[in-house]
CSV table of C-alpha atoms (C1' of nucleotides) in Angstrom, one decimal:
chain,number,residue,atom,x,y,z
O,325,MET,CA,-158.3,93.1,91.5
O,326,MET,CA,-156.1,89.8,91.2
O,327,ASP,CA,-159.3,87.6,91.8
O,328,VAL,CA,-161.3,89.2,89.4
O,329,MET,CA,-158.7,88.5,86.8
O,330,GLN,CA,-158.9,85.0,87.8
O,331,ASN,CA,-162.2,84.5,87.8
O,332,VAL,CA,-162.0,86.0,84.2
O,333,ASN,CA,-159.9,83.2,83.2
O,334,LYS,CA,-161.4,80.2,85.2
O,335,ASP,CA,-164.7,80.9,83.0
O,336,ARG,CA,-162.5,81.4,80.0
O,337,ASP,CA,-159.8,77.8,79.9
O,338,MET,CA,-162.6,76.0,82.2
O,339,GLY,CA,-159.6,73.7,83.8
O,340,HIS,CA,-157.1,71.5,81.8
O,341,SER,CA,-157.6,68.1,83.6
O,342,GLN,CA,-158.7,65.3,81.9
O,343,ALA,CA,-162.0,65.4,83.5
O,344,ASP,CA,-162.7,68.9,81.7
O,345,LYS,CA,-161.4,67.7,78.4
O,346,ALA,CA,-163.9,64.6,79.0
O,347,ARG,CA,-166.6,67.5,80.4
O,348,ASN,CA,-165.5,70.1,77.1
O,349,ARG,CA,-166.1,67.4,74.6
O,350,GLU,CA,-169.9,66.5,75.9
O,351,ARG,CA,-170.7,70.7,75.8
O,352,ILE,CA,-169.1,70.6,72.1
O,353,LEU,CA,-171.4,67.9,71.5
O,354,ASP,CA,-174.8,68.9,72.9
O,355,GLU,CA,-174.3,72.1,71.1
O,356,ALA,CA,-173.4,71.3,67.9
O,357,ALA,CA,-176.8,69.4,68.5
O,358,ARG,CA,-178.6,71.7,69.4
O,359,GLN,CA,-177.1,73.8,66.3
O,360,ILE,CA,-177.5,71.3,63.5
O,361,ARG,CA,-181.4,70.9,64.5
O,362,GLU,CA,-182.0,74.8,64.9
O,363,THR,CA,-179.7,75.8,61.5
O,364,GLY,CA,-179.6,72.5,59.4
O,365,LEU,CA,-175.8,69.9,58.8
O,366,GLU,CA,-174.6,72.5,56.6
O,367,ALA,CA,-174.9,75.4,58.5
O,368,LEU,CA,-172.7,74.7,61.2
O,369,SER,CA,-169.3,76.4,61.9
O,370,VAL,CA,-166.3,75.3,64.0
O,371,GLY,CA,-165.1,78.7,65.4
O,372,LYS,CA,-168.4,79.5,66.2
O,373,LEU,CA,-169.5,76.6,67.8
O,374,MET,CA,-166.0,76.7,70.0
O,375,GLN,CA,-167.2,80.6,71.0
O,376,LYS,CA,-170.9,79.2,72.1
O,377,VAL,CA,-169.4,77.1,74.6
O,378,ASN,CA,-166.3,79.5,75.8
O,379,LEU,CA,-163.5,77.7,74.0
O,380,THR,CA,-161.0,78.7,70.9
O,381,HIS,CA,-161.1,77.5,67.8
O,382,GLY,CA,-158.0,75.5,67.8
O,383,GLY,CA,-159.1,73.2,70.4
O,384,PHE,CA,-161.5,71.9,68.5
O,385,TYR,CA,-159.0,69.1,66.7
O,386,GLY,CA,-158.3,68.0,70.4
O,387,HIS,CA,-161.8,66.4,70.6
O,388,PHE,CA,-162.6,65.5,66.7
O,389,ALA,CA,-161.2,64.7,64.0
O,390,SER,CA,-162.6,67.3,61.1
O,391,ARG,CA,-165.6,69.3,60.8
O,392,SER,CA,-167.6,66.2,59.4
O,393,ASP,CA,-166.3,63.7,62.4
O,394,LEU,CA,-168.2,66.0,64.6
O,395,ILE,CA,-171.3,66.5,62.2
O,396,ALA,CA,-171.8,62.7,62.0
O,397,GLN,CA,-171.3,62.3,65.8
O,398,ALA,CA,-173.7,65.6,66.2
O,399,LEU,CA,-176.7,63.9,64.5
O,400,GLU,CA,-176.3,60.8,66.3
O,401,ARG,CA,-176.0,62.9,69.3
O,402,ALA,CA,-179.2,65.2,68.5
O,403,LEU,CA,-181.2,62.2,67.0
O,404,LEU,CA,-180.8,60.6,70.9
O,405,ALA,CA,-181.6,63.8,72.7
O,406,GLY,CA,-184.3,64.3,70.6
O,407,LYS,CA,-185.7,61.3,71.6
O,408,ALA,CA,-184.9,61.7,75.8
O,409,GLN,CA,-186.5,65.1,75.6
O,410,ALA,CA,-190.1,63.2,73.9
O,411,GLN,CA,-189.6,60.9,77.1
O,412,ALA,CA,-188.2,63.1,79.7
O,413,VAL,CA,-191.7,65.0,79.3
O,414,ARG,CA,-193.9,62.0,80.1
O,415,ASP,CA,-194.7,60.2,83.1
O,416,PRO,CA,-191.7,57.5,83.3
O,417,ASN,CA,-194.1,54.5,85.3
O,418,LYS,CA,-196.5,54.7,82.9
O,419,PRO,CA,-196.3,52.8,79.5
O,420,ARG,CA,-195.9,55.2,76.6
O,421,THR,CA,-199.8,54.5,75.0
O,422,PHE,CA,-200.6,55.6,71.0
O,423,SER,CA,-202.2,58.8,71.4
O,424,ALA,CA,-199.7,60.3,74.4
O,425,ILE,CA,-196.8,59.6,71.8
O,426,VAL,CA,-199.2,61.5,69.1
O,427,ARG,CA,-200.3,64.5,71.2
O,428,SER,CA,-196.8,65.4,72.7
O,429,TYR,CA,-195.3,64.7,68.8
O,430,LEU,CA,-197.9,66.7,67.4
O,431,SER,CA,-197.8,69.4,69.7
O,432,ARG,CA,-197.6,73.6,69.1
O,433,THR,CA,-194.6,73.3,72.0
O,434,HIS,CA,-193.1,70.5,69.6
O,435,ARG,CA,-193.6,72.5,66.6
O,436,ASP,CA,-192.1,75.7,68.3
O,437,SER,CA,-188.8,74.1,69.7
O,438,ARG,CA,-187.1,72.8,66.7
O,439,SER,CA,-183.6,73.1,68.6
O,440,THR,CA,-184.9,70.4,71.3
O,441,GLY,CA,-187.3,68.5,69.6
O,442,CYS,CA,-186.6,65.5,67.2
O,443,ALA,CA,-184.2,65.6,65.0
O,444,ILE,CA,-185.7,63.6,62.6
O,445,SER,CA,-188.1,65.8,61.3
O,446,ALA,CA,-185.8,69.2,61.7
O,447,LEU,CA,-183.4,67.3,59.5
O,448,VAL,CA,-185.0,65.0,56.8
O,449,SER,CA,-184.6,66.7,53.8
O,450,ASP,CA,-181.3,68.0,54.4
O,451,VAL,CA,-180.2,64.1,55.3
O,452,GLY,CA,-182.1,62.6,52.4
O,453,ARG,CA,-178.9,64.1,50.6
O,454,ALA,CA,-176.1,63.5,52.9
O,455,ASP,CA,-173.7,61.3,52.9
O,456,ALA,CA,-174.4,57.4,53.8
O,457,GLN,CA,-172.9,57.3,56.8
O,458,SER,CA,-175.5,60.2,58.0
O,459,ARG,CA,-178.0,58.4,56.6
O,460,GLU,CA,-177.9,54.8,58.0
O,461,VAL,CA,-177.3,56.8,61.9
O,462,MET,CA,-180.7,58.1,61.6
O,463,GLU,CA,-182.3,54.9,59.9
O,464,ARG,CA,-181.8,53.7,63.0
O,465,HIS,CA,-183.6,56.2,64.7
O,466,ILE,CA,-186.6,56.6,61.9
O,467,GLU,CA,-187.0,52.3,62.6
O,468,ASP,CA,-186.6,52.8,66.3
O,469,PHE,CA,-189.2,55.3,66.6
O,470,ILE,CA,-191.2,53.2,63.8
O,471,SER,CA,-191.2,50.0,66.1
O,472,ALA,CA,-192.0,52.1,69.3
O,473,VAL,CA,-195.4,53.3,67.3
O,474,SER,CA,-196.1,49.7,66.3
O,475,THR,CA,-195.8,48.2,69.8
O,476,ALA,CA,-198.1,51.1,71.3
O,477,LEU,CA,-200.5,50.2,68.5
O,478,GLY,CA,-200.5,46.4,69.2
O,479,ASP,CA,-199.7,45.8,65.5
O,480,ASP,CA,-197.9,42.8,63.7
O,481,ASP,CA,-197.7,44.6,60.6
O,482,LYS,CA,-195.6,47.7,60.9
O,483,GLY,CA,-197.5,49.3,58.0
O,484,ARG,CA,-200.3,51.4,60.4
O,485,ALA,CA,-196.7,52.6,62.5
O,486,ILE,CA,-194.6,53.8,59.1
O,487,THR,CA,-198.4,54.6,58.4
O,488,ALA,CA,-198.5,57.5,61.5
O,489,VAL,CA,-194.8,58.2,61.6
O,490,SER,CA,-194.2,59.2,58.1
O,491,ALA,CA,-197.7,61.7,59.2
O,492,MET,CA,-196.4,63.2,62.2
O,493,VAL,CA,-193.3,63.7,60.7
O,494,GLY,CA,-194.1,65.7,57.6
O,495,ALA,CA,-196.7,67.3,59.9
O,496,ILE,CA,-194.2,69.1,62.2
O,497,ALA,CA,-191.8,69.6,59.1
O,498,MET,CA,-194.7,71.5,57.6
O,499,SER,CA,-195.8,72.9,60.4
O,500,ARG,CA,-192.8,75.0,60.8
O,501,VAL,CA,-192.7,76.4,57.3
O,502,LEU,CA,-196.5,77.8,57.9
O,503,THR,CA,-196.2,81.5,58.6
O,504,ASP,CA,-199.9,81.6,59.5
O,505,GLN,CA,-200.1,80.2,62.8
O,506,LYS,CA,-203.5,79.5,62.5
O,507,ARG,CA,-203.1,77.3,59.7
O,508,SER,CA,-200.0,76.0,61.0
O,509,ASP,CA,-201.9,75.2,64.2
O,510,ALA,CA,-204.4,73.5,61.9
O,511,VAL,CA,-201.8,71.0,60.6
O,512,LEU,CA,-201.1,69.7,64.1
O,513,ARG,CA,-205.0,69.5,65.4
O,514,ALA,CA,-205.5,67.8,61.5
O,515,VAL,CA,-203.5,65.1,61.3
O,516,ARG,CA,-203.7,64.6,65.8
O,517,GLU,CA,-207.2,63.9,65.4
O,518,ASN,CA,-207.0,61.6,62.0
O,519,ILE,CA,-203.9,59.4,63.8
O,520,ALA,CA,-205.7,59.3,66.9
O,521,ALA,CA,-208.5,57.2,65.2
O,522,MET,CA,-206.1,54.6,64.4
O,523,LYS,CA,-205.7,53.6,68.1
O,524,SER,CA,-209.3,53.9,68.8
O,525,ASP,CA,-211.0,50.9,66.7
O,526,ASP,CA,-209.6,48.0,67.3
O,527,ALA,CA,-210.2,46.5,64.5
O,528,HIS,CA,-208.0,46.7,61.7
O,529,ALA,CA,-210.3,49.1,59.6
O,530,ASN,CA,-209.1,51.7,57.1
O,531,ILE,CA,-206.3,53.4,58.8
W,1200,MET,CA,-160.9,76.0,10.7
W,1201,MET,CA,-162.5,79.4,10.9
W,1202,ASP,CA,-166.3,77.9,11.5
W,1203,VAL,CA,-165.3,75.7,14.0
W,1204,MET,CA,-163.9,78.5,16.4
W,1205,GLN,CA,-167.2,80.1,15.6
W,1206,ASN,CA,-169.1,77.5,16.8
W,1207,VAL,CA,-166.8,77.2,20.1
W,1208,ASN,CA,-167.3,80.5,20.6
W,1209,LYS,CA,-171.1,80.1,19.8
W,1210,ASP,CA,-171.8,77.2,22.5
W,1211,ARG,CA,-170.2,79.5,25.2
W,1212,ASP,CA,-171.2,82.9,23.9
W,1213,MET,CA,-174.6,82.0,23.4
W,1214,GLY,CA,-175.7,84.9,21.6
W,1215,HIS,CA,-175.9,88.9,23.5
W,1216,SER,CA,-179.6,89.6,21.7
W,1217,GLN,CA,-182.0,90.6,24.4
W,1218,ALA,CA,-183.6,87.4,23.5
W,1219,ASP,CA,-180.9,85.4,24.2
W,1220,LYS,CA,-180.6,87.2,27.2
W,1221,ALA,CA,-183.9,86.0,28.6
W,1222,ARG,CA,-183.3,82.4,27.6
W,1223,ASN,CA,-180.2,82.0,29.6
W,1224,ARG,CA,-182.3,83.8,32.5
W,1225,GLU,CA,-184.8,81.2,32.5
W,1226,ARG,CA,-182.0,78.3,31.9
W,1227,ILE,CA,-180.4,79.3,35.4
W,1228,LEU,CA,-183.4,79.6,37.3
W,1229,ASP,CA,-184.5,75.8,36.0
W,1230,GLU,CA,-180.7,74.9,36.4
W,1231,ALA,CA,-180.6,76.6,39.9
W,1232,ALA,CA,-184.3,75.0,41.2
W,1233,ARG,CA,-182.9,71.6,40.0
W,1234,GLN,CA,-179.3,71.9,42.3
W,1235,ILE,CA,-181.7,73.3,45.3
W,1236,ARG,CA,-183.9,70.1,45.2
W,1237,GLU,CA,-180.7,68.0,44.9
W,1238,THR,CA,-178.2,69.9,46.9
W,1239,GLY,CA,-180.3,72.3,49.2
W,1240,LEU,CA,-180.4,75.7,49.2
W,1241,GLU,CA,-177.6,76.5,51.1
W,1242,ALA,CA,-175.0,74.7,49.1
W,1243,LEU,CA,-176.1,76.6,45.6
W,1244,SER,CA,-173.0,78.4,44.3
W,1245,VAL,CA,-173.2,81.3,41.5
W,1246,GLY,CA,-170.0,80.0,40.2
W,1247,LYS,CA,-170.8,76.4,39.8
W,1248,LEU,CA,-174.2,77.7,38.9
W,1249,MET,CA,-172.8,79.5,35.7
W,1250,GLN,CA,-170.2,77.2,34.6
W,1251,LYS,CA,-173.5,74.5,34.1
W,1252,VAL,CA,-175.4,76.5,31.9
W,1253,ASN,CA,-172.3,77.7,30.2
W,1254,LEU,CA,-171.7,81.1,31.2
W,1255,THR,CA,-169.2,83.0,33.4
W,1256,HIS,CA,-169.8,84.2,37.0
W,1257,GLY,CA,-169.8,87.6,36.3
W,1258,GLY,CA,-172.9,87.9,34.2
W,1259,PHE,CA,-175.0,86.6,37.0
W,1260,TYR,CA,-175.1,89.9,38.5
W,1261,GLY,CA,-176.8,91.3,35.2
W,1262,HIS,CA,-179.8,89.1,35.8
W,1263,PHE,CA,-180.6,88.8,39.8
W,1264,ALA,CA,-179.6,91.2,42.7
W,1265,SER,CA,-177.8,88.6,44.1
W,1266,ARG,CA,-177.1,85.1,45.4
W,1267,SER,CA,-180.1,84.9,47.7
W,1268,ASP,CA,-182.7,87.0,45.3
W,1269,LEU,CA,-182.2,83.9,43.2
W,1270,ILE,CA,-182.5,81.1,45.7
W,1271,ALA,CA,-185.9,83.0,46.7
W,1272,GLN,CA,-186.7,82.4,42.8
W,1273,ALA,CA,-185.1,79.3,42.3
W,1274,LEU,CA,-187.4,78.0,45.2
W,1275,GLU,CA,-190.8,79.2,43.4
W,1276,ARG,CA,-189.4,77.3,40.3
W,1277,ALA,CA,-188.5,74.7,42.0
W,1278,LEU,CA,-192.1,74.3,43.7
W,1279,LEU,CA,-193.7,75.2,40.3
W,1280,ALA,CA,-191.5,72.7,38.4
W,1281,GLY,CA,-192.5,69.7,40.7
W,1282,LYS,CA,-195.9,70.3,40.0
W,1283,ALA,CA,-196.0,70.5,36.5
W,1284,GLN,CA,-194.0,67.4,36.8
W,1285,ALA,CA,-196.4,65.3,38.8
W,1286,GLN,CA,-199.1,66.7,35.8
W,1287,ALA,CA,-197.1,66.1,33.2
W,1288,VAL,CA,-196.9,62.2,34.0
W,1289,ARG,CA,-200.9,62.0,34.1
W,1290,ASP,CA,-203.9,62.2,31.3
W,1291,PRO,CA,-204.8,65.6,31.0
W,1292,ASN,CA,-208.1,64.8,29.6
W,1293,LYS,CA,-209.4,62.8,33.2
W,1294,PRO,CA,-209.3,64.4,36.2
W,1295,ARG,CA,-206.8,63.5,39.1
W,1296,THR,CA,-208.6,61.1,41.2
W,1297,PHE,CA,-206.9,60.6,44.8
W,1298,SER,CA,-205.4,57.1,44.2
W,1299,ALA,CA,-203.9,58.7,41.2
W,1300,ILE,CA,-202.2,61.2,43.2
W,1301,VAL,CA,-201.2,59.3,45.8
W,1302,ARG,CA,-199.8,56.1,43.5
W,1303,SER,CA,-197.6,58.9,41.8
W,1304,TYR,CA,-196.4,60.9,44.6
W,1305,LEU,CA,-195.4,57.8,46.9
W,1306,SER,CA,-193.6,55.5,43.6
W,1307,ARG,CA,-190.7,54.6,43.9
W,1308,THR,CA,-189.5,57.0,40.1
W,1309,HIS,CA,-190.7,60.1,42.5
W,1310,ARG,CA,-188.7,58.9,45.2
W,1311,ASP,CA,-185.5,58.6,42.9
W,1312,SER,CA,-185.7,61.6,41.5
W,1313,ARG,CA,-185.4,64.5,43.7
W,1314,SER,CA,-184.1,66.9,41.3
W,1315,THR,CA,-186.7,67.0,39.5
W,1316,GLY,CA,-189.6,66.1,41.8
W,1317,CYS,CA,-191.4,67.6,44.2
W,1318,ALA,CA,-189.9,70.6,46.1
W,1319,ILE,CA,-191.8,70.6,49.0
W,1320,SER,CA,-190.1,66.7,50.2
W,1321,ALA,CA,-187.4,67.9,48.6
W,1322,LEU,CA,-186.6,71.5,50.8
W,1323,VAL,CA,-189.5,70.8,54.1
W,1324,SER,CA,-186.5,71.0,56.6
W,1325,ASP,CA,-184.7,73.7,54.8
W,1326,VAL,CA,-187.5,76.1,54.4
W,1327,GLY,CA,-188.9,75.4,58.1
W,1328,ARG,CA,-185.5,76.9,59.3
W,1329,ALA,CA,-185.3,79.5,55.9
W,1330,ASP,CA,-186.7,83.4,56.2
W,1331,ALA,CA,-190.3,84.5,56.1
W,1332,GLN,CA,-190.2,85.0,52.3
W,1333,SER,CA,-189.3,81.7,51.6
W,1334,ARG,CA,-191.5,80.0,53.9
W,1335,GLU,CA,-194.5,82.1,52.2
W,1336,VAL,CA,-193.7,80.5,48.9
W,1337,MET,CA,-193.9,77.0,50.2
W,1338,GLU,CA,-196.8,77.8,52.4
W,1339,ARG,CA,-198.6,79.1,49.0
W,1340,HIS,CA,-198.0,75.7,47.3
W,1341,ILE,CA,-198.2,73.4,50.5
W,1342,GLU,CA,-201.8,74.8,50.4
W,1343,ASP,CA,-202.7,74.5,46.7
W,1344,PHE,CA,-201.6,71.1,47.2
W,1345,ILE,CA,-204.0,70.5,49.9
W,1346,SER,CA,-206.4,71.9,48.0
W,1347,ALA,CA,-205.7,69.7,45.6
W,1348,VAL,CA,-206.1,66.8,47.5
W,1349,SER,CA,-209.0,67.9,49.2
W,1350,THR,CA,-211.1,68.4,46.0
W,1351,ALA,CA,-210.0,64.9,44.8
W,1352,LEU,CA,-211.2,63.5,47.8
W,1353,GLY,CA,-214.5,65.2,48.0
W,1354,ASP,CA,-214.4,67.0,51.5
W,1355,ASP,CA,-215.5,69.6,52.9
W,1356,ASP,CA,-213.4,70.0,55.1
W,1357,LYS,CA,-209.1,69.8,55.0
W,1358,GLY,CA,-208.5,67.5,58.1
W,1359,ARG,CA,-208.2,64.6,55.3
W,1360,ALA,CA,-206.2,65.9,53.1
W,1361,ILE,CA,-204.0,68.0,55.4
W,1362,THR,CA,-203.2,64.3,57.1
W,1363,ALA,CA,-202.9,62.6,53.8
W,1364,VAL,CA,-200.5,65.4,52.5
W,1365,SER,CA,-198.5,65.3,56.0
W,1366,ALA,CA,-198.1,61.6,55.4
W,1367,MET,CA,-196.8,61.7,51.9
W,1368,VAL,CA,-194.5,64.7,52.2
W,1369,GLY,CA,-192.6,62.5,55.5
W,1370,ALA,CA,-193.0,59.7,53.7
W,1371,ILE,CA,-190.7,60.4,50.7
W,1372,ALA,CA,-188.6,62.8,52.6
W,1373,MET,CA,-187.7,59.6,55.1
W,1374,SER,CA,-187.8,57.1,52.0
W,1375,ARG,CA,-184.8,59.2,50.8
W,1376,VAL,CA,-183.0,58.9,54.4
W,1377,LEU,CA,-183.3,55.1,54.2
W,1378,THR,CA,-180.5,53.3,52.9
W,1379,ASP,CA,-181.7,49.9,53.1
W,1380,GLN,CA,-183.9,49.7,49.6
W,1381,LYS,CA,-186.3,47.4,50.8
W,1382,ARG,CA,-187.2,49.1,54.0
W,1383,SER,CA,-187.4,52.6,51.5
W,1384,ASP,CA,-189.8,50.9,49.3
W,1385,ALA,CA,-192.3,49.4,52.4
W,1386,VAL,CA,-192.6,52.7,53.3
W,1387,LEU,CA,-193.7,54.6,50.3
W,1388,ARG,CA,-195.7,51.0,50.0
W,1389,ALA,CA,-197.3,51.1,53.5
W,1390,VAL,CA,-198.1,54.7,53.3
W,1391,ARG,CA,-199.8,54.4,49.9
W,1392,GLU,CA,-201.7,51.0,51.2
W,1393,ASN,CA,-202.9,52.7,54.0
W,1394,ILE,CA,-203.7,56.3,52.5
W,1395,ALA,CA,-205.9,54.4,50.0
W,1396,ALA,CA,-208.5,53.4,52.2
W,1397,MET,CA,-209.1,56.9,52.5
W,1398,LYS,CA,-211.3,57.3,49.5
W,1399,SER,CA,-212.4,54.3,49.1
W,1400,ASP,CA,-215.0,54.6,51.9
W,1401,ASP,CA,-217.0,57.4,51.5
W,1402,ALA,CA,-218.6,57.2,54.9
W,1403,HIS,CA,-216.3,59.2,56.9
W,1404,ALA,CA,-214.8,57.1,58.7
W,1405,ASN,CA,-211.9,56.6,61.0
W,1406,ILE,CA,-209.4,58.3,58.0
P,970,DT,C1',-181.5,99.8,2.7
P,971,DG,C1',-177.1,100.6,4.7
P,972,DT,C1',-174.1,103.3,7.9
P,973,DA,C1',-172.6,104.9,12.7
P,974,DC,C1',-173.3,105.0,17.0
P,975,DA,C1',-175.1,103.8,21.3
P,976,DT,C1',-176.3,100.2,24.2
P,977,DC,C1',-176.0,96.3,26.7
P,978,DA,C1',-175.1,91.0,27.2
P,979,DG,C1',-171.3,88.4,28.7
P,980,DT,C1',-165.9,88.1,30.0
P,981,DG,C1',-162.6,87.3,33.5
P,982,DA,C1',-159.1,89.7,37.0
P,983,DA,C1',-159.4,91.4,41.1
P,984,DC,C1',-161.2,92.3,45.7
P,985,DG,C1',-161.8,91.3,50.5
P,986,DC,C1',-164.5,87.5,53.5
P,987,DG,C1',-165.1,83.8,56.3
P,988,DC,C1',-163.9,79.1,56.6
P,989,DG,C1',-161.6,74.3,58.4
P,990,DT,C1',-157.4,73.6,59.1
P,991,DT,C1',-152.4,73.5,62.0
P,992,DC,C1',-149.2,74.4,64.8
P,993,DA,C1',-145.5,77.2,68.1
P,994,DC,C1',-146.6,78.0,72.4
P,995,DT,C1',-148.4,78.3,77.4
P,996,DG,C1',-149.1,76.8,82.1
P,997,DA,C1',-152.2,73.8,84.4
P,998,DT,C1',-152.5,68.7,85.5
P,999,DG,C1',-150.7,64.4,86.6
P,1000,DT,C1',-147.0,61.8,87.5
P,1001,DA,C1',-142.3,59.6,89.7
P,1002,DC,C1',-139.5,59.6,93.0
G,1166,DT,C1',-146.1,64.7,102.0
G,1167,DG,C1',-143.0,67.5,98.8
G,1168,DT,C1',-140.2,68.6,94.7
G,1169,DA,C1',-139.3,67.8,89.5
G,1170,DC,C1',-140.6,67.1,85.3
G,1171,DA,C1',-143.5,65.6,81.3
G,1172,DT,C1',-148.1,65.3,79.5
G,1173,DC,C1',-151.2,67.6,77.2
G,1174,DA,C1',-155.7,71.0,76.8
G,1175,DG,C1',-156.4,74.6,75.4
G,1176,DT,C1',-155.1,79.6,73.0
G,1177,DG,C1',-154.1,82.5,68.9
G,1178,DA,C1',-151.5,83.9,64.9
G,1179,DA,C1',-151.2,82.2,60.0
G,1180,DC,C1',-152.1,79.5,56.0
G,1181,DG,C1',-154.6,78.2,51.7
G,1182,DC,C1',-159.4,78.1,49.7
G,1183,DG,C1',-163.4,79.2,47.6
G,1184,DC,C1',-167.4,82.1,48.2
G,1185,DG,C1',-170.2,85.9,46.5
G,1186,DT,C1',-169.4,90.0,44.1
G,1187,DT,C1',-167.6,94.8,41.9
G,1188,DC,C1',-165.9,96.3,37.5
G,1189,DA,C1',-163.6,97.6,33.3
G,1190,DC,C1',-163.4,95.7,29.4
G,1191,DT,C1',-165.0,93.4,24.6
G,1192,DG,C1',-167.8,92.6,20.7
G,1193,DA,C1',-172.7,92.0,19.9
G,1194,DT,C1',-177.2,94.1,18.9
G,1195,DG,C1',-180.5,97.0,17.9
G,1196,DT,C1',-181.6,101.9,16.4
G,1197,DA,C1',-181.6,106.6,14.8
G,1198,DC,C1',-180.5,108.8,10.1
DNA sequence: TGTACATCAGTGAACGCGCGTTCACTGATGTAC
DNA sequence: TGTACATCAGTGAACGCGCGTTCACTGATGTAC
């Protein structure tokens, strides 16, 4: 009986050591990064977030200065997690080819896992109207993504990479709007096929 | 003195006739359509919206059943207004060529006028996580946009139009995130140039 | 055309609610001896 | 290694605030005669 009570408390308290605090901070950030991708930057509620990680709302301010401080950090975390998620799928030994990037980015799996996928496509519109600080955070990741694609294409100029990234981000974002699964699938397929052609012709022909 | 007072009241009351009511409903909807494109679906506040059109919050429920009812209707309005705005710019006598569509969509002017521009690029991410009703509203307009582009391209298949639309929507949405104006301009330019090539080669080569 | 009355568009006070944030408290952790 | 105390991670009640929504009211509009 006493043991049961203590276990219940353990689950809730999560310990009070410094290591526990650091671990809790990570859990809060990870969960926030998931939630903003799932429901947007503004929908995040401090109380619900803390409940989700089995803590009470009051403790939040031992970890973050304010809700908007958390959101800024969660956005960075979401962008990193989305990238890591993409790279976890592939074989770490082989270099990432252009077609491998396009295939995994424009997959139905990616479309259907908003809360763990790329934060750019999950939050472009939102961040487009956010403050300069948030925009700069995403800006760095957009640049990185473009650079990675440009390298995979073997281009000096970034024009084609920019176009491919725009099409990929737009396609995933739109595919999540479409309620008709066939149409949604068709968007992913069309962009995948049209864009794949970019690499196959080595002469820099039309796109 | 009496005249002045009456004029002040006129500005606020806006009259009580049925025609006035219909006009007020339109003003509320138009302003809501602007606001959701500027600040997102969720940021809209009934009180602030009514203040903006010189009415008091209580009157709102004479026009709409609820805030979410208004939002659904404002989304449709925003999508229509964005389309109308695009068509107002061009010469109504000439047919819309593919390159004309691309040039105006991917213009700096369009990027810089979120509250009057295309609601798809302003709200893709938001609507992607909204309820089925809102998604269906935007879905119809995405399909229309794809059809218009496909016609301009003279294609039977919609694949290339889907790719062009994805790239345009993604490019405008991302260009609004970038704080570095040069980079933002470069995204618009790159996609404009790469996509323009789609039409010039009539043989259905690579994109 | 003019009057009397019913209708109804818009007003603004009031409501309950969930939110972000603060703070006195508790008890486990870490440290000084 | 063991004890005594300071620290501090997490708790939960309380706060002020803005929100969506309701409603009794006002006075202009529209209609019946």
